[in-house]
XYZ file of C-alpha atoms in Angstrom:
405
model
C 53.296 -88.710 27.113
C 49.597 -89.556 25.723
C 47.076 -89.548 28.950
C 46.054 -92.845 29.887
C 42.372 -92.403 28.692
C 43.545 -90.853 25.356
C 45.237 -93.770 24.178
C 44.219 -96.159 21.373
C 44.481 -99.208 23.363
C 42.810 -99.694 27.046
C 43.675 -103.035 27.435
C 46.800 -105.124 26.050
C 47.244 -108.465 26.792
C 50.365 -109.477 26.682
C 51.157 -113.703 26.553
C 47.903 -113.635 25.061
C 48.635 -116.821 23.086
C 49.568 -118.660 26.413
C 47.953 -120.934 28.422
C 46.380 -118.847 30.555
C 46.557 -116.167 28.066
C 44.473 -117.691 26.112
C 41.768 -118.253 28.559
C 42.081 -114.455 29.560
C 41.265 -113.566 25.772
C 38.105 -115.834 25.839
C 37.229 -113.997 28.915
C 37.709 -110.769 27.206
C 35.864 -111.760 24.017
C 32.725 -112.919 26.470
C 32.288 -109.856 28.524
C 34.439 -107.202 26.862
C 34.408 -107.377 22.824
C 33.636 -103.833 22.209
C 36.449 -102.521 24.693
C 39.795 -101.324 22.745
C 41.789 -104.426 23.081
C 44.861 -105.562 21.563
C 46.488 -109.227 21.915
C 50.253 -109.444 22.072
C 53.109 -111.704 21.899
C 55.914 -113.334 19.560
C 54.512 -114.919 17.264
C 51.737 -112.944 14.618
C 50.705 -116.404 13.489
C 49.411 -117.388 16.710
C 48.053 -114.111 17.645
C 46.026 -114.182 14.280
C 44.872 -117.845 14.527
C 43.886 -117.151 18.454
C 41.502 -113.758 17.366
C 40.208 -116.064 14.370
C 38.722 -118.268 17.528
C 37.598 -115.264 19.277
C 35.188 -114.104 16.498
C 33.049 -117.457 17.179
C 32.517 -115.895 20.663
C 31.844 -112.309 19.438
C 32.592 -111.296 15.950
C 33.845 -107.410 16.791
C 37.276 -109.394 18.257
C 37.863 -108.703 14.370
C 38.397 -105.774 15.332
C 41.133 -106.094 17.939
C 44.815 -104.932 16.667
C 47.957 -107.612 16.968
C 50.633 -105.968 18.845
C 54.317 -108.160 18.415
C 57.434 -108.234 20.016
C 59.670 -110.338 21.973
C 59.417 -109.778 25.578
C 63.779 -109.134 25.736
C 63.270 -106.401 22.671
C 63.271 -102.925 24.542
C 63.117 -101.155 21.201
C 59.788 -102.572 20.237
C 58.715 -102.433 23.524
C 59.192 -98.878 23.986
C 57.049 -98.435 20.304
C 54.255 -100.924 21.631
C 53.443 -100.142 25.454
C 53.141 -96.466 25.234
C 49.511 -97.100 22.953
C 48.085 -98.969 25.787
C 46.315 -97.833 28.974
C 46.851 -101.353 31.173
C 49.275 -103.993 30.149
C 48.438 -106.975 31.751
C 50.519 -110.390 31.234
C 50.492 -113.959 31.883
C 53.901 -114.403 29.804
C 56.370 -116.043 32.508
C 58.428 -117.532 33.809
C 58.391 -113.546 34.859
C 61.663 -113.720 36.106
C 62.802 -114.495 32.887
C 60.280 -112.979 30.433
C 58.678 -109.903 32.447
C 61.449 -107.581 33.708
C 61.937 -105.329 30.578
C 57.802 -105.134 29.904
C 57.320 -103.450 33.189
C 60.415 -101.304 32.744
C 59.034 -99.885 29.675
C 55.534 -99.287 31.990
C 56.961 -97.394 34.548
C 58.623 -95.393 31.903
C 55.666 -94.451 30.183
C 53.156 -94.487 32.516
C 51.790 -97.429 31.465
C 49.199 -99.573 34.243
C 50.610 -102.935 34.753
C 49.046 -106.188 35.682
C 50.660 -110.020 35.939
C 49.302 -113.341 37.354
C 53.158 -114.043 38.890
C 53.922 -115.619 42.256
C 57.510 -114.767 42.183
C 58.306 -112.932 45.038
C 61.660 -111.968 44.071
C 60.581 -111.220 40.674
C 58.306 -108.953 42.308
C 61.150 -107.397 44.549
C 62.996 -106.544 41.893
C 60.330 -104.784 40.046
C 59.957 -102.814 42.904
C 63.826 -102.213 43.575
C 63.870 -101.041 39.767
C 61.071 -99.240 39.052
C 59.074 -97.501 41.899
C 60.868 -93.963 41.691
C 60.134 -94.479 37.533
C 56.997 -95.375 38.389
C 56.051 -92.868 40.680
C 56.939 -89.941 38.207
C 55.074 -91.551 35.244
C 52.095 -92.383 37.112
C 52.183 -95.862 36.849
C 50.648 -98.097 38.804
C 52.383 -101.617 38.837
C 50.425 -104.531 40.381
C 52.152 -107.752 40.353
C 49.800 -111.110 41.697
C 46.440 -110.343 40.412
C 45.746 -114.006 39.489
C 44.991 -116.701 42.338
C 48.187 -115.459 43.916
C 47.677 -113.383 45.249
C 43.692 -111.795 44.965
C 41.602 -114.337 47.226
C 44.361 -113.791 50.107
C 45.132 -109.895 49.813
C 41.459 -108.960 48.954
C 39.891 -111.742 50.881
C 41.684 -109.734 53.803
C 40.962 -106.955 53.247
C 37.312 -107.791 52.942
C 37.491 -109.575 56.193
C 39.304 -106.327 57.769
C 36.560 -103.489 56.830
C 34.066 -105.839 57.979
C 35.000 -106.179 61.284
C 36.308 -102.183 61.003
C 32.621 -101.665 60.515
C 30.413 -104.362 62.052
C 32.575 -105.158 65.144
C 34.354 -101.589 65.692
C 37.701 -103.066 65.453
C 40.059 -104.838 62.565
C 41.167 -108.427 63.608
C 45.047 -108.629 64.558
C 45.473 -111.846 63.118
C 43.710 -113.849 60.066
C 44.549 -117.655 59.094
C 43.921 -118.133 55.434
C 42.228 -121.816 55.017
C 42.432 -123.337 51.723
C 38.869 -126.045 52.259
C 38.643 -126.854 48.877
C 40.775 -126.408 45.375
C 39.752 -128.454 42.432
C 41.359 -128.134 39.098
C 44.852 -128.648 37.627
C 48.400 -127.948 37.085
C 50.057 -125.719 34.346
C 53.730 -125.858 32.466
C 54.214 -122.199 33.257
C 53.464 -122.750 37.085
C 56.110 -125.239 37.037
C 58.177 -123.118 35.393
C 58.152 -120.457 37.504
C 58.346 -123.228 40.777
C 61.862 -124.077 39.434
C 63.067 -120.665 38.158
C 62.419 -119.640 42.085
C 64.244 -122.564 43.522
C 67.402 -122.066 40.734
C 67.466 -118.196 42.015
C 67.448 -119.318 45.413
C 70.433 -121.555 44.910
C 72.191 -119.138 43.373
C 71.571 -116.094 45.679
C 71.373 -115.630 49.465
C 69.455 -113.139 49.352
C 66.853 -114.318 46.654
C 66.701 -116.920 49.901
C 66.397 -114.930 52.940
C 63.134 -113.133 50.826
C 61.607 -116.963 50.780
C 61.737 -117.210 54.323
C 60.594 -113.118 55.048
C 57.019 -112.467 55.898
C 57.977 -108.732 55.120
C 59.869 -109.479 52.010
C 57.563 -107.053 50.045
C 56.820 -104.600 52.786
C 58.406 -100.893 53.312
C 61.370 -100.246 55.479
C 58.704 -99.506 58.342
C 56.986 -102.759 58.836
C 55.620 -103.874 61.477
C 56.929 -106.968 63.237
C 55.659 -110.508 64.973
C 54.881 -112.423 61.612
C 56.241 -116.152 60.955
C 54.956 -118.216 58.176
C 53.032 -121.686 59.224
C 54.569 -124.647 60.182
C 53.235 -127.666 61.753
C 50.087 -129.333 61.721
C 47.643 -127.855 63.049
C 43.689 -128.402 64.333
C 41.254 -126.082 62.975
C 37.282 -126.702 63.249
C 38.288 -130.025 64.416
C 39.961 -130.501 60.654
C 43.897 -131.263 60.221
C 45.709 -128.832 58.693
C 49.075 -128.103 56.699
C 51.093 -125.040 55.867
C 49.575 -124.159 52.460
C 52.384 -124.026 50.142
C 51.264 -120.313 48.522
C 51.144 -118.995 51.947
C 55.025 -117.874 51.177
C 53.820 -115.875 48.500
C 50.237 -114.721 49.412
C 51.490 -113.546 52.472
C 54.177 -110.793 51.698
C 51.949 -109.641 49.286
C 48.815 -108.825 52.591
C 51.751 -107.514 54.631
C 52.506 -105.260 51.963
C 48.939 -103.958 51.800
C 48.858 -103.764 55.239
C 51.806 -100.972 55.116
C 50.763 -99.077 52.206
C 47.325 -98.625 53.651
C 49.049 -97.400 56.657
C 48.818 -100.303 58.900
C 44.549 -100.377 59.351
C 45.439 -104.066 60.093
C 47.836 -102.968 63.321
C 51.579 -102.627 62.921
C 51.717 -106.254 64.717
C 49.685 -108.303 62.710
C 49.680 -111.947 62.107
C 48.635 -113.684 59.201
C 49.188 -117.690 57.637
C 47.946 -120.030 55.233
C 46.841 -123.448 55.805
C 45.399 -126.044 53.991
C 42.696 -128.085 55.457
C 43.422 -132.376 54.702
C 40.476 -133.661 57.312
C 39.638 -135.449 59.967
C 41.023 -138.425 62.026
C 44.463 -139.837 62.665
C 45.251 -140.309 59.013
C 45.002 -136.618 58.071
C 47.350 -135.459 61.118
C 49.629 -137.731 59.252
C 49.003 -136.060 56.106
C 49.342 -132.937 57.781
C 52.695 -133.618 59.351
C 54.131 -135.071 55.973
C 53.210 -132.256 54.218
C 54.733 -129.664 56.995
C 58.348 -132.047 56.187
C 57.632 -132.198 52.633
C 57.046 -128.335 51.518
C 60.719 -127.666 53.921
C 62.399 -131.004 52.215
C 61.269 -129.700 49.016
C 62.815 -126.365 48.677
C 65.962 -128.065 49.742
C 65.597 -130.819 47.197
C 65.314 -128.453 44.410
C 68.163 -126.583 45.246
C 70.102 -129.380 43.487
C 70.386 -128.548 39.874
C 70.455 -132.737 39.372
C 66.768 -132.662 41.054
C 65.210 -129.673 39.140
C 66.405 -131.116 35.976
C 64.885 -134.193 36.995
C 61.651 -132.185 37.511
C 61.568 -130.842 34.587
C 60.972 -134.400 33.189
C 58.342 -135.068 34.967
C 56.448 -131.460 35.049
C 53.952 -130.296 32.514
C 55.979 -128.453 29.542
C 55.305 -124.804 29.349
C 51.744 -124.009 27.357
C 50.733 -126.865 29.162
C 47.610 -127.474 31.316
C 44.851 -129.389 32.553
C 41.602 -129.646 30.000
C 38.680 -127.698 29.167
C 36.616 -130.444 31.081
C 38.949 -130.367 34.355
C 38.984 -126.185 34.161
C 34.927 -126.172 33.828
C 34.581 -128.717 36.927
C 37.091 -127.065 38.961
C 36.129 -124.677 42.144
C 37.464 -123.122 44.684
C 36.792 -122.433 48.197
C 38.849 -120.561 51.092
C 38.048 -119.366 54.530
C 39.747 -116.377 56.111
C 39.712 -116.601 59.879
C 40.200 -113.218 61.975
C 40.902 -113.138 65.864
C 40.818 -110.603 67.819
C 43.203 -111.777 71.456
C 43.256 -115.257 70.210
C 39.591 -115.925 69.611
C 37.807 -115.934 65.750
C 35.549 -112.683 65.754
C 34.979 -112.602 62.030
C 34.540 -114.799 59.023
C 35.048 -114.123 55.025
C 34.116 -117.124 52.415
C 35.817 -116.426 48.963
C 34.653 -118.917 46.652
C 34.367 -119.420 42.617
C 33.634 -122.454 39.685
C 36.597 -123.166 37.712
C 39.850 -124.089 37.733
C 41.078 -121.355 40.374
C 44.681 -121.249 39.013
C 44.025 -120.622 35.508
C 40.152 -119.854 34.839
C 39.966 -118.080 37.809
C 43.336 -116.516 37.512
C 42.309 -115.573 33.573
C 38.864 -113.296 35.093
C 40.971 -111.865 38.438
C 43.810 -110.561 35.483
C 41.465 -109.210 33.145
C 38.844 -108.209 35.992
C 42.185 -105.911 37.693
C 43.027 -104.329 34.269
C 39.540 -103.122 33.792
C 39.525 -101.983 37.040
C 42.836 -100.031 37.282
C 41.489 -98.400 33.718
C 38.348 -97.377 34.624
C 37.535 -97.467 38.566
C 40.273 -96.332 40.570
C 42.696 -92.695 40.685
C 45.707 -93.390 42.839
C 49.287 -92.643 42.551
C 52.280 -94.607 40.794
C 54.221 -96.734 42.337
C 54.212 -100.519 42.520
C 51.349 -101.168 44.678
C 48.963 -104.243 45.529
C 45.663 -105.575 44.157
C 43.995 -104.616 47.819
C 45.936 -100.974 48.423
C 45.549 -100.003 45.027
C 41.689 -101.129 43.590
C 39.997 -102.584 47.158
C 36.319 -102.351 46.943
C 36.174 -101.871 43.232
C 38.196 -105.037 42.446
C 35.695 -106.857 44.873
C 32.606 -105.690 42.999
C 34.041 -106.456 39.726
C 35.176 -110.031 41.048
C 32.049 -110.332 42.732
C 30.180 -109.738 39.336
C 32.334 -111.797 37.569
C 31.288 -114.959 39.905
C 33.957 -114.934 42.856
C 32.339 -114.562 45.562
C 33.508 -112.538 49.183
C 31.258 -113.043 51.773
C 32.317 -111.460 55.322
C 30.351 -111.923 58.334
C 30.179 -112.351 62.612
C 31.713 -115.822 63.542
């Protein structure tokens, strides 16, 4: 098996003809044109007609090999993902499309990088492939795209802050979405059903939904419950943030595989701020029904079918115009015995879903290639790259700004 560093290709990305795979590629073309890159996916028409767009950014994309195979084809899989350093993908649903790719990374010690928020896709990469992984050397980090990198890093940002400034790390930290402009993709609302059709299906894919610890090791700490409720913060209403049952198993995870820096007992939720006045606690309220109603609701096959009607189509997103005006904003609260001790701001222009998610994917690969030495395993985007994934982000315009309340 080829060391990483030896191989031909550092970076394959895989869905490149995507959605977001596409933006990730213009992304690459802008800041990384002269790194050995290689686009992959089904189709070599579309992977030859997307690099004919990225010359016009930077004409050596010429050079950039086509890699093809169908995500299901272990054969060509196995021929394809031993050339590359990093694999990273935005090819999902990843419970459908993304279970044999990272198999054939933890067998060759391939890095591995996805934009999912499937938390039991991401259990079952980890139920798979960590002893696989662990002998090859590969590192496997699921949610490097908006789930889960402003919560998990945002944290830990927050944490060695107060670590260093205040002489203690914060045992609890409220996540507060303030501001998220931009729009809706096909293969988020792809992956939204293909969670709720497992969870019909399997008690167990259900119980995960409802864990805090879902993603942790066997030793976890305990204490953590997900949001619920409206809530008052900074004299704003606020709502359970929808993500929060994602973004969360994935800091709880951190928390254990950095050896618990954040205390074996602590707390952590999302919210999402809707303002002021009597009208938002209604908001607030409504939403705290709706996000419980709706997991129910789509437990019907008759109502995700009906979904599906109304939901953008795979491939599918908002426009250039509506990605280039989007932005981003988040707040990350940490107490210390109840009261807020420490602040960090993570902020960003663009769509946060897909233009930001494009830079934090492509921003992680670079970063597992080139910055960080750790051991295989499947790990997270704050155990596993930490401070260099924040300086890359911060270079790449996300900001994370951590300071005294």
């Amino acid at each position: 098996m080829p060391k990483r560093e030896d191989r031909p290709i550092e970076l394959l990305l895989w869905g490149a003809t995507g959605f977001t795979g596409r933006l990730a590629a213009e992304w690459l073309a802008a800041r990384y044109a002269d790194a050995r890159v290689a686009l992959g996916g089904r189709s070599a028409e579309k992977l030859e007609a997307l690099r004919d767009t990225l010359i016009a950014i930077d004409a050596r994309c010429a050079a950039w090999p086509i890699r093809v195979a169908d995500a299901l084809d272990v054969p060509a899989l196995d021929r394809i993902v031993p050339e590359a350093a990093v694999v990273a993908t935005t090819a999902g649903p990843f419970s459908k499309y993304g279970h044999e790719l990272v198999a054939a990374c933890a067998r060759h010690g391939t890095d591995y990088c996805d934009i999912t928020g499937e938390v039991p896709f991401a259990r079952a990469l980890l139920d798979r492939n960590q002893e696989r992984a662990r002998d090859s050397g590969a590192r496997l980090v699921p949610f490097c795209g908006f789930d889960s990198i402003p919560s998990d890093l945002g944290v830990f940002v927050l944490q060695e802050f107060a670590r260093r400034e205040l002489g203690a790390t914060c045992d609890e930290a409220t996540f507060v979405l303030i501001r998220a402009r931009g729009g809706f993709s096909g293969g988020t609302a792809a992956s939204a059903i293909a969670i709720s059709e497992a969870a019909s299906n399997d008690a167990r894919v259900r119980e995960m939904l409802h864990d805090p610890y879902a993603l942790a090791p066997d030793d976890h700490g305990s204490g953590a419950t997900d949001a619920s409720g409206a809530t008052k913060i900074d004299g704003a209403w606020t709502a359970p943030f929808a993500m929060g049952t994602i973004n969360s198993r994935v800091v709880h995870r951190s928390n254990a595989l950095l050896d618990f820096p954040y205390g074996r007992d602590f707390r952590y939720e999302e919210r999402v701020v809707l303002g002021k006045g009597s009208r938002a606690f209604v908001r607030a309220e409504a939403m705290s029904v709706g996000l419980a109603l709706g997991e129910r609701i789509l437990g019907f096959g008759a109502a995700r079918a009906l979904a599906k009607r109304f939901l953008p189509a795979p491939g599918e997103g908002p426009s250039k115009e509506r990605r280039e005006t989007g932005s981003f904003h988040v707040r990350i609260l940490g107490k210390n015995a109840g009261k807020v001790v420490a602040v960090c701001n993570i902020s960003g222009q663009g769509d946060p879903g897909y233009t930001g998610a494009a830079k934090m994917l492509v921003e992680s690969a670079f970063c597992l290639s080139r910055d960080v030495k750790s051991d295989g395993g499947m790990v997270t985007p704050a155990s596993c790259m930490g401070d260099g994934l924040t300086a890359r982000l911060r270079a790449a315009g996300i900001a994370f700004d951590a300071s005294r309340a």
